[in-house]
CSV table of C-alpha atoms in Angstrom, one decimal:
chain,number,residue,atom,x,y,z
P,1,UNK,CA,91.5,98.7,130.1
P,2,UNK,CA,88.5,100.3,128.8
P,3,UNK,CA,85.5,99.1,130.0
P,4,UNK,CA,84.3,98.5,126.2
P,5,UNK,CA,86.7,95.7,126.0
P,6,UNK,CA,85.5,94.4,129.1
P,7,UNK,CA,81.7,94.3,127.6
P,8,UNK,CA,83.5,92.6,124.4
P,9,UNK,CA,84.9,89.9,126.9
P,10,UNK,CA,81.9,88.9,128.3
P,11,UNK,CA,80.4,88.2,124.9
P,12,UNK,CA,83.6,86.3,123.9
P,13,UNK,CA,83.3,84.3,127.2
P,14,UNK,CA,79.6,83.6,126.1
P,15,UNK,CA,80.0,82.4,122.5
P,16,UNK,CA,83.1,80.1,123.7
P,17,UNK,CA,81.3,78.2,126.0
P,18,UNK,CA,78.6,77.4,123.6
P,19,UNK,CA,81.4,76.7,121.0
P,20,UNK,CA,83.6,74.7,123.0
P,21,UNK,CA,81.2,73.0,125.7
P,22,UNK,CA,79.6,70.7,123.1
P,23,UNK,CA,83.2,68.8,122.9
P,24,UNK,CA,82.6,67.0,126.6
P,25,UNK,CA,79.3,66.7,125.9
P,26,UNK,CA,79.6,64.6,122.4
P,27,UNK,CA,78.9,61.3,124.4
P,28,UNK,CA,75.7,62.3,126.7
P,29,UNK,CA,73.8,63.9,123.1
P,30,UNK,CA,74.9,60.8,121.2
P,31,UNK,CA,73.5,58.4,123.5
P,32,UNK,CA,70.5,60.7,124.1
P,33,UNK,CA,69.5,60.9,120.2
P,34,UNK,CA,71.4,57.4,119.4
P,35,UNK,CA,73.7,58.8,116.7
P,36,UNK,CA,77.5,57.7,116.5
P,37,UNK,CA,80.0,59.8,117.8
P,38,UNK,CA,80.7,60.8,114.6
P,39,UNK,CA,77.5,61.6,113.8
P,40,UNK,CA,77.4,63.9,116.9
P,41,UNK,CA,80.4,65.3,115.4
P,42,UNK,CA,78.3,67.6,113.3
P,43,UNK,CA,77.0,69.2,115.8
P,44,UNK,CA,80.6,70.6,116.1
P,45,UNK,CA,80.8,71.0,112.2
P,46,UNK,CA,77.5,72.6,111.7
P,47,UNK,CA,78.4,75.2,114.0
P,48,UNK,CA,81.7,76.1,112.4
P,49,UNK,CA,79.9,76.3,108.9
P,50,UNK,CA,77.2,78.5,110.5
P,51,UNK,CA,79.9,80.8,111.1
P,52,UNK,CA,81.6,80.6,108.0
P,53,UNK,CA,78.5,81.9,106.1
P,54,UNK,CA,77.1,84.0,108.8
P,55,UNK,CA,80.1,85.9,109.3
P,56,UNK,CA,80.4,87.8,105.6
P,57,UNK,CA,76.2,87.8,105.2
P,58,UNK,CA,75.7,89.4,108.5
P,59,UNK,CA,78.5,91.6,108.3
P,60,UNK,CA,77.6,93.4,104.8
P,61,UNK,CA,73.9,93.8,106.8
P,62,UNK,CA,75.7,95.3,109.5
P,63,UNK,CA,77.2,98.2,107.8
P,64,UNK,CA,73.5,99.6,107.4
P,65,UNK,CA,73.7,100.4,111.1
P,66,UNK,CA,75.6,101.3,113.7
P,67,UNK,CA,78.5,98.9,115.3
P,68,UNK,CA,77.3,98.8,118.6
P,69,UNK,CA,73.7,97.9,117.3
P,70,UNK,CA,74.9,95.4,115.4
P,71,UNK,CA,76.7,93.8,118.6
P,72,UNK,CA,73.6,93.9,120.7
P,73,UNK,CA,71.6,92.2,117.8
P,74,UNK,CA,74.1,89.6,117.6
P,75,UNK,CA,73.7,88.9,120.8
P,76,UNK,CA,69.9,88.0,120.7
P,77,UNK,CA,70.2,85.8,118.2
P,78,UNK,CA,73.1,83.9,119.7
P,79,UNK,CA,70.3,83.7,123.0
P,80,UNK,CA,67.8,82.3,120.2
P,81,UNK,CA,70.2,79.7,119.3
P,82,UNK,CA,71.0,78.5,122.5
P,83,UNK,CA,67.6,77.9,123.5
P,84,UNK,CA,66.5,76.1,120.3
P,85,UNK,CA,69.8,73.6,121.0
P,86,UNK,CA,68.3,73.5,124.9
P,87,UNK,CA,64.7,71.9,124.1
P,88,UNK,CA,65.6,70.6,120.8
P,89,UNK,CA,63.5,67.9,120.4
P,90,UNK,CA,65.4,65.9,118.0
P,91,UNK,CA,69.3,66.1,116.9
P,92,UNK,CA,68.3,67.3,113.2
P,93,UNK,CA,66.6,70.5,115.4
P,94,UNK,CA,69.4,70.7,117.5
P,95,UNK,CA,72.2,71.3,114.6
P,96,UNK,CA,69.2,73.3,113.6
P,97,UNK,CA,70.1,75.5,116.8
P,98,UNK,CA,74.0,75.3,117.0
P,99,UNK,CA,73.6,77.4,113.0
P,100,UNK,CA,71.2,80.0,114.2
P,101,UNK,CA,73.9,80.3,117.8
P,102,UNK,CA,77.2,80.2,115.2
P,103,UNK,CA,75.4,83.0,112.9
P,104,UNK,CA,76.4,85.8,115.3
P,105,UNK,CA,80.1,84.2,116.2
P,106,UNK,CA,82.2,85.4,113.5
P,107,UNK,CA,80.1,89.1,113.1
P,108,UNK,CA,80.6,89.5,116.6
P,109,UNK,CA,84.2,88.6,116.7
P,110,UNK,CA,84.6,90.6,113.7
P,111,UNK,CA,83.0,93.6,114.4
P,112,UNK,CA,84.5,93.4,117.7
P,113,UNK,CA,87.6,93.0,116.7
P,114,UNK,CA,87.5,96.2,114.9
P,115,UNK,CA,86.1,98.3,117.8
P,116,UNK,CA,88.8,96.8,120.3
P,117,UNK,CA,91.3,97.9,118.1
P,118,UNK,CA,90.0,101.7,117.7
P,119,UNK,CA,89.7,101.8,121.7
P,120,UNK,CA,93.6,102.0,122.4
P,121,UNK,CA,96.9,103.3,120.6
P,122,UNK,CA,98.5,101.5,117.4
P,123,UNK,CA,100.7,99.8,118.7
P,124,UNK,CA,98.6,98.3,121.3
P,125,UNK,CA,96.3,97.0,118.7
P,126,UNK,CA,97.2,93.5,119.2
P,127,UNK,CA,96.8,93.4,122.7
P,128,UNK,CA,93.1,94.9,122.8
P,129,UNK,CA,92.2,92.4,120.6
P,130,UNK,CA,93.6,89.6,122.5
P,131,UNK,CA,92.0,91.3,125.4
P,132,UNK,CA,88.2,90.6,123.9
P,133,UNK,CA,89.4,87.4,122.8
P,134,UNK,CA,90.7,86.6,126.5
P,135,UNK,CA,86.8,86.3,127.1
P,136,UNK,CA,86.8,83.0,124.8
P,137,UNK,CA,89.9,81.6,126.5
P,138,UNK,CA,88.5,82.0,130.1
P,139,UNK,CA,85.6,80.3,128.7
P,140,UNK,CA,87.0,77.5,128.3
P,141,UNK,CA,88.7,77.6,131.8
P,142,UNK,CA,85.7,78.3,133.5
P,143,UNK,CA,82.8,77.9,131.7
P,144,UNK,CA,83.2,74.8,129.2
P,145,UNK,CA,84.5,72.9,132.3
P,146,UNK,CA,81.6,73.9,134.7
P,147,UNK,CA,79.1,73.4,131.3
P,148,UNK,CA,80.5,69.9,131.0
P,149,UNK,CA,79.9,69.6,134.8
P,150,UNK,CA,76.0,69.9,134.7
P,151,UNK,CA,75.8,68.4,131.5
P,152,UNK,CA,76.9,64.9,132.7
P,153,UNK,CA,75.5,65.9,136.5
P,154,UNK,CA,72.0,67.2,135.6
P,155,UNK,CA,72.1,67.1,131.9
P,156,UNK,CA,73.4,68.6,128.4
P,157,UNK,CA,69.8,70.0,127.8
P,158,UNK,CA,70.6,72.9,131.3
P,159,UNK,CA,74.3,73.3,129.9
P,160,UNK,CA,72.7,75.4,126.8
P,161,UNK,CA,69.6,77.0,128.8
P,162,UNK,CA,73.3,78.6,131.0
P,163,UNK,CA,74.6,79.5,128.2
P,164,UNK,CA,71.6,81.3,126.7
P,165,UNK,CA,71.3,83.4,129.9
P,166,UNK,CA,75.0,84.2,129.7
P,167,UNK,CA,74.4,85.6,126.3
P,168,UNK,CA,71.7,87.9,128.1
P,169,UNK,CA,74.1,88.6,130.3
P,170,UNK,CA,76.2,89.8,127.6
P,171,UNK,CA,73.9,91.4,125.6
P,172,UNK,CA,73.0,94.1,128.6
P,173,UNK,CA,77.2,94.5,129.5
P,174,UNK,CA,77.4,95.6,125.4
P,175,UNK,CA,74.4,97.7,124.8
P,176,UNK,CA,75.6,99.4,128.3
P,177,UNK,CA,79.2,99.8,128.0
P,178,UNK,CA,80.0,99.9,124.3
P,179,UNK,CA,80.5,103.3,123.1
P,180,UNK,CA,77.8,104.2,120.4
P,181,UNK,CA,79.4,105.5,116.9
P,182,UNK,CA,77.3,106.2,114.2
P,183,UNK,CA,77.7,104.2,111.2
P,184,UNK,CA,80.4,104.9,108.7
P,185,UNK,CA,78.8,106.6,105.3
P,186,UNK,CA,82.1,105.6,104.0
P,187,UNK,CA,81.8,102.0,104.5
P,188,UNK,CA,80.8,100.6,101.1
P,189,UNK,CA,80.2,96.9,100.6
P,190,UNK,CA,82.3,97.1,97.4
P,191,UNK,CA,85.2,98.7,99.4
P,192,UNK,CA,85.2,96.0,102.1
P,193,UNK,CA,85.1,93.1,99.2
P,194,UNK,CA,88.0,94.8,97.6
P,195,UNK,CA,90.5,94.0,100.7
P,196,UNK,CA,90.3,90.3,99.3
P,197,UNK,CA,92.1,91.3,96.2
P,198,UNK,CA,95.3,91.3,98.9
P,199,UNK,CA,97.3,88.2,98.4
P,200,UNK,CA,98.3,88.5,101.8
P,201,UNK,CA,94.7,88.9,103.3
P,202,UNK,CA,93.8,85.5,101.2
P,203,UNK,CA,97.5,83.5,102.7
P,204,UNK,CA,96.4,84.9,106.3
P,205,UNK,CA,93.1,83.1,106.0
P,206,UNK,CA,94.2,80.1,104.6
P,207,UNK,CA,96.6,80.3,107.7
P,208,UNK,CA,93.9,80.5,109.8
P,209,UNK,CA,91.8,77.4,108.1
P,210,UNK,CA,94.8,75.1,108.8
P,211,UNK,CA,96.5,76.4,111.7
P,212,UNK,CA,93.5,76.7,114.2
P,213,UNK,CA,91.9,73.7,112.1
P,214,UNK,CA,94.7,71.4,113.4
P,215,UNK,CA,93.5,72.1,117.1
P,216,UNK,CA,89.5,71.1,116.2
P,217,UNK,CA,90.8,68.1,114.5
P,218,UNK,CA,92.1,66.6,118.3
P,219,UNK,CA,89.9,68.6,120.7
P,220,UNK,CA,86.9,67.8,119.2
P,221,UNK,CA,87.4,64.5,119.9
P,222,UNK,CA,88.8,64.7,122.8
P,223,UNK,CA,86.1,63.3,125.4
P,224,UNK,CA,86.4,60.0,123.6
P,225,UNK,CA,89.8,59.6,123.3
P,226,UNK,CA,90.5,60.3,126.9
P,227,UNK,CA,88.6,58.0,128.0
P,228,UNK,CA,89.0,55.0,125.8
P,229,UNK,CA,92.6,55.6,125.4
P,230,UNK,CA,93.9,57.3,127.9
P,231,UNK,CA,92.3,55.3,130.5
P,232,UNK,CA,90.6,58.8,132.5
P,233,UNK,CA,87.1,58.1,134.1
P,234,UNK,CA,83.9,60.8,132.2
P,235,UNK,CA,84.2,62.9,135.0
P,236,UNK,CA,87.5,64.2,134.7
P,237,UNK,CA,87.5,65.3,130.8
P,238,UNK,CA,86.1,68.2,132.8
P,239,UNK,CA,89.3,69.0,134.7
P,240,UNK,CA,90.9,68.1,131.6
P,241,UNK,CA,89.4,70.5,129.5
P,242,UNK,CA,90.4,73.4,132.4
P,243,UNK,CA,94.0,72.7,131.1
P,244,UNK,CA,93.2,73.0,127.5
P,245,UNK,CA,91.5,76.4,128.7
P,246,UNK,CA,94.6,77.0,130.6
P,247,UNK,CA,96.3,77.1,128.1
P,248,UNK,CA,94.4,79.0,125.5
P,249,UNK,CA,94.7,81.8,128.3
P,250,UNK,CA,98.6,81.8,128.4
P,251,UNK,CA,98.5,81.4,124.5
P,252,UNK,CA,96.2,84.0,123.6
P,253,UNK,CA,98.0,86.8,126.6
P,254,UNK,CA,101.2,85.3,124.7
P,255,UNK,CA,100.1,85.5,121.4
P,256,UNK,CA,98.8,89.1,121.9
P,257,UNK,CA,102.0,90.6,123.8
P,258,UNK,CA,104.5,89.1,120.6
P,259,UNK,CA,102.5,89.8,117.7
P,260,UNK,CA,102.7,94.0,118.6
P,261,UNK,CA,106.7,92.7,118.3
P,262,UNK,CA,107.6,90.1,116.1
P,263,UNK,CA,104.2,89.3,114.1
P,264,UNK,CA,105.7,86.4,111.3
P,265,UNK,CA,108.8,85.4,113.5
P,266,UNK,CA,106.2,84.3,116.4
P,267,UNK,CA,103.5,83.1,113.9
P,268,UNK,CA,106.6,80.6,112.7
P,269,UNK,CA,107.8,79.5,116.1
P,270,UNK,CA,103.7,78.7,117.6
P,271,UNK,CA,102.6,77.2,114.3
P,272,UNK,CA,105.4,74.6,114.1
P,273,UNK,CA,105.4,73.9,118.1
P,274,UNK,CA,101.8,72.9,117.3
P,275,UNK,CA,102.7,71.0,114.7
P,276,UNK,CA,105.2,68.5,116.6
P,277,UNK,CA,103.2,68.8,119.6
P,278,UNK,CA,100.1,67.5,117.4
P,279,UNK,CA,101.8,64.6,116.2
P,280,UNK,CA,103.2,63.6,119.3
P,281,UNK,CA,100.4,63.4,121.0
P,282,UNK,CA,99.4,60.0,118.8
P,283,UNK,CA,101.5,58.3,120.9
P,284,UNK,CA,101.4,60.8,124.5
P,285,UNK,CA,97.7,60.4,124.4
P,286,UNK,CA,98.0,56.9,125.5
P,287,UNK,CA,99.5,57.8,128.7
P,288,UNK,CA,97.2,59.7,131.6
P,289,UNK,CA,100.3,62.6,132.3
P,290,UNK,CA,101.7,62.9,129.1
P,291,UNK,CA,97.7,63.4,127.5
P,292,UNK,CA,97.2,66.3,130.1
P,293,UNK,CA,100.2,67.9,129.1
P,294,UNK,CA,99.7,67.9,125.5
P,295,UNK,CA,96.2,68.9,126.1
P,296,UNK,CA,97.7,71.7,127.5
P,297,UNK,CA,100.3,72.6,125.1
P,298,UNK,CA,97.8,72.3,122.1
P,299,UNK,CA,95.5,75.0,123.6
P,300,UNK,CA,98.3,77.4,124.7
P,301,UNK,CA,100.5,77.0,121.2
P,302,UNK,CA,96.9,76.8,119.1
P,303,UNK,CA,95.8,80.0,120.4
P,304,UNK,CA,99.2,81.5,120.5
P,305,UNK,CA,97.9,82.0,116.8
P,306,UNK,CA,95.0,83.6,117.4
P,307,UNK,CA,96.2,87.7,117.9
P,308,UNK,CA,98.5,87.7,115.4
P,309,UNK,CA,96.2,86.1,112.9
P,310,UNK,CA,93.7,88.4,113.4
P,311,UNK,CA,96.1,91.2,113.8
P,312,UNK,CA,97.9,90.2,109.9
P,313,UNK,CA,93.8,90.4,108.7
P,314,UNK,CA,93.5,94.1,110.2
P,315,UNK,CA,96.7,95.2,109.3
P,316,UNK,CA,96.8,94.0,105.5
P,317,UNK,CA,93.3,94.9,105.1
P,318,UNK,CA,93.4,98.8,106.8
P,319,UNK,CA,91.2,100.7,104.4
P,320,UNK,CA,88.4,97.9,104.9
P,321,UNK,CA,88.7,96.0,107.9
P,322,UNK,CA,85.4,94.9,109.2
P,323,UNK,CA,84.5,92.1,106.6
P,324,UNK,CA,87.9,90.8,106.0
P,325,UNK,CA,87.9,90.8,110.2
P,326,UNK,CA,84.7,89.1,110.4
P,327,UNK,CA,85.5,86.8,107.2
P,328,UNK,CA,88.8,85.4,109.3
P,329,UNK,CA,86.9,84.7,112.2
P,330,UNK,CA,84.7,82.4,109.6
P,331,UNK,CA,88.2,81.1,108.4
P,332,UNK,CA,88.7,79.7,111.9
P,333,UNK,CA,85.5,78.1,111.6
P,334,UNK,CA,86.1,76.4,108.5
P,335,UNK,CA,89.1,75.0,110.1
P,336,UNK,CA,87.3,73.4,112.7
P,337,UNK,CA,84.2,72.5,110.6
P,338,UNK,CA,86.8,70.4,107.8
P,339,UNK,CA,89.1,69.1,110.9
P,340,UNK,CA,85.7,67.9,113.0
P,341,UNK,CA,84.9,66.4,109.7
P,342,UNK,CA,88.3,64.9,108.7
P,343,UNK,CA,88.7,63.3,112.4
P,344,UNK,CA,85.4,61.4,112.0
P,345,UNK,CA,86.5,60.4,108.5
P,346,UNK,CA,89.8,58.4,110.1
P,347,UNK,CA,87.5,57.4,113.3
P,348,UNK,CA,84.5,56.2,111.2
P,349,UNK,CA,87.5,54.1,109.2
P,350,UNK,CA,88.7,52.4,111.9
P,351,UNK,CA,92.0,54.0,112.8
P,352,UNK,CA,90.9,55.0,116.4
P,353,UNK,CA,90.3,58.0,118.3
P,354,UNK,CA,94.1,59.1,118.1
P,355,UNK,CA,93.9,59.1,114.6
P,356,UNK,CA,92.2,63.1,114.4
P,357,UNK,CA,96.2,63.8,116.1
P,358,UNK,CA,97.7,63.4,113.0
P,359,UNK,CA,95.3,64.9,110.8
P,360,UNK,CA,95.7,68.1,112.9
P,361,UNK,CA,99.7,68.2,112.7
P,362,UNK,CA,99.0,68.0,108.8
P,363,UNK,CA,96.9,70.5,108.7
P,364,UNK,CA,99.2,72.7,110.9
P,365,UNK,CA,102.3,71.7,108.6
P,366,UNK,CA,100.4,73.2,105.4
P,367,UNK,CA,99.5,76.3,107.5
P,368,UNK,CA,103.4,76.5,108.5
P,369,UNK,CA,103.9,76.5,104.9
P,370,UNK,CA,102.0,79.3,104.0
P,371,UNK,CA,103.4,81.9,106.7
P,372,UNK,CA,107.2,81.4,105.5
P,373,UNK,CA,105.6,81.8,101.7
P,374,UNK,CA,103.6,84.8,102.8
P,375,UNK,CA,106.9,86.1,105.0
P,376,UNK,CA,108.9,85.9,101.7
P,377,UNK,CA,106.4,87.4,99.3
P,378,UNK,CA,106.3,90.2,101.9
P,379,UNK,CA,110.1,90.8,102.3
P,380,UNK,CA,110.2,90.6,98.3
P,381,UNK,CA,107.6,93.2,98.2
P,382,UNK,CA,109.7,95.5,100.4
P,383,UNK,CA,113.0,94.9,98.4
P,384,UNK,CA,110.9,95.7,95.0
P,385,UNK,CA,109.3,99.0,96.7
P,386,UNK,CA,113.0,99.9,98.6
P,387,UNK,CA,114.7,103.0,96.5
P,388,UNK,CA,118.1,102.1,95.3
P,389,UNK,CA,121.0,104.3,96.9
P,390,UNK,CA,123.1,105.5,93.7
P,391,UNK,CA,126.3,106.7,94.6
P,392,UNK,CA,128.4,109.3,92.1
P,393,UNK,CA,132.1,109.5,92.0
P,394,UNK,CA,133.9,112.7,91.7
């Protein structure tokens, strides 16, 4: 693995926890700033609109310099973010700070993206970007549990001055290990824009708002629902959100490994396991094993998605990958911003905390949908563009 990956990792591992963390901590900043739950909820959804728009804005700026630059900048404004959340005063300041922290997500990811896939062979392209990515999953095995940890130990306010030095951390690792590149001359802004004229980059996105969506819509709820459902005690949504990390880990090494193979086939299989698993866990979420388990499953089959998302972006998109790359990583965000915001609709009208389940299979469903109409579109593309073999008789 080349140790340019490994700098990528440590960058993803920083921006997840700071994404993720703020789900078992939803309680502590509500009673802190007395908001609602799903009031606190934007916190979640201001973050995944931060990323929406900072991922194309940033992106166009960064093709002015260099992509390891760029990556190191990102960085320090991610640290920025993080310490605005920390000693935010009030919670209109701290949304305030979770935008400036989700500007550099999607860039990063995008960007990154792109360089992990120029570090290794072709066909390995998939699995380097899962690589980076595997960074965000152990996140959430590691540090979104231990963030939780001091959060409701010592307080939320330490969680995010951690995280902030994490993303210092992270900052030296890719400004030392990174390979520096020039900057393209060839990358025009008009050129990168011109990738969205793809139907197939636009279904791939959409995929990506619904598909990932449908996994925001249950886990950003999920400290809540554990508890007042489910029956667990505060203390252990923190082991419980190990096994949703858990399983983003086997989803995303999964997800990686089958998309270099079968890209649609296992983009049909892990988007409609979701689905069901979604909806049944209405009804599992009520009992303390079955919960964990679907907890589990939902991580591992909603990040199953991830590489070969991503991967469908880069490949339909080749002549201008960065900003369709960063724009996707945005697309995730919207996901989670509209399925944060659709699960405190249903829990602000009364239909409980298990209600955001069902929302999330729906939104999966339609995101199923999509990837069998893009698969067909693409196999009638290849029929139109396959000569026909004439045969002459003697």
């Amino acid at each position: 693995m080349p140790l340019a990956l490994l700098a990528l990792a440590v960058g993803a591992f920083a921006i997840g926890t700071t994404e993720f963390v703020i789900m078992g901590l939803l309680p502590a900043v509500s009673a802190d700033f007395g908001v609602s739950i799903p009031t606190a909820g934007w916190l979640v959804t201001g973050y995944a609109l931060g990323v929406l728009i900072g991922a194309p804005v940033l992106t166009i700026l960064g093709t002015k310099i260099s992509r390891k630059r760029m990556l190191t900048a990102l960085m320090g404004i991610f640290v920025i973010g993080n310490l605005v959340t920390a000693f935010a005063p009030t919670f209109e300041v701290m949304v305030i700070g979770r935008l400036v922290a989700s500007l550099a997500h999607g860039t990063f990811f995008g960007i990154g993206s792109v360089v992990a896939a120029g570090l290794v062979a072709p066909n390995k392209r998939a699995g380097a970007i899962a690589t980076m990515f595997t960074g965000l999953t152990l996140a959430n095995v590691v540090g979104v549990p231990l963030g939780t940890f001091v959060g409701q130990e010592i307080g939320w306010r330490t969680t995010f001055v951690l995280v902030a030095g994490l993303g210092v951390i992270a900052m030296i690792g890719v400004a030392a290990l990174v390979p520096f590149a020039p900057r393209e001359d060839t990358v025009r802004v008009r050129h990168e824009v011109a990738a969205f004229r793809n139907v197939q980059v636009v279904l791939a996105m959409l995929m990506t708002v619904l598909g990932f969506g449908g996994v925001f819509a249950a886990i950003t709820y999920i400290a809540p629902m554990m508890t007042d459902v489910a029956g667990y005690s505060e203390g252990a949504v923190t082991w419980l959100l190990v096994l949703f990390g858990t399983g983003m880990v086997a989803g995303n090494l999964i997800g990686g490994k089958y998309a270099d193979r079968a890209l649609m086939p296992f983009l049909y299989a892990s988007l409609g396991g979701l689905a069901i698993v979604l909806a049944l866990f209405t009804l599992t979420a009520h009992d303390k094993v079955l919960s964990a388990i679907s907890i589990t499953l939902v991580g591992a089959l909603g990040f199953a998605t991830v590489p070969p998302l991503q991967k469908r972006v880069l490949d339909q998109a080749s002549g201008a990958p960065t900003l369709a790359s960063a724009v996707n990583i945005g697309a995730f965000n919207l996901g989670n911003a509209l399925a944060a915001w659709l699960g405190g609709v249903v829990i602000s009208a009364g239909l409980g905390y298990t209600a955001p389940n069902w929302v999330g299979a729906l939104l999966v469903a339609g995101a199923l949908a999509l990837a069998v109409l893009s698969g067909a579109l693409e196999r009638r593309s290849e029929r139109a563009h396959t000569p026909v073999l004439q045969t002459s008789h003697a």
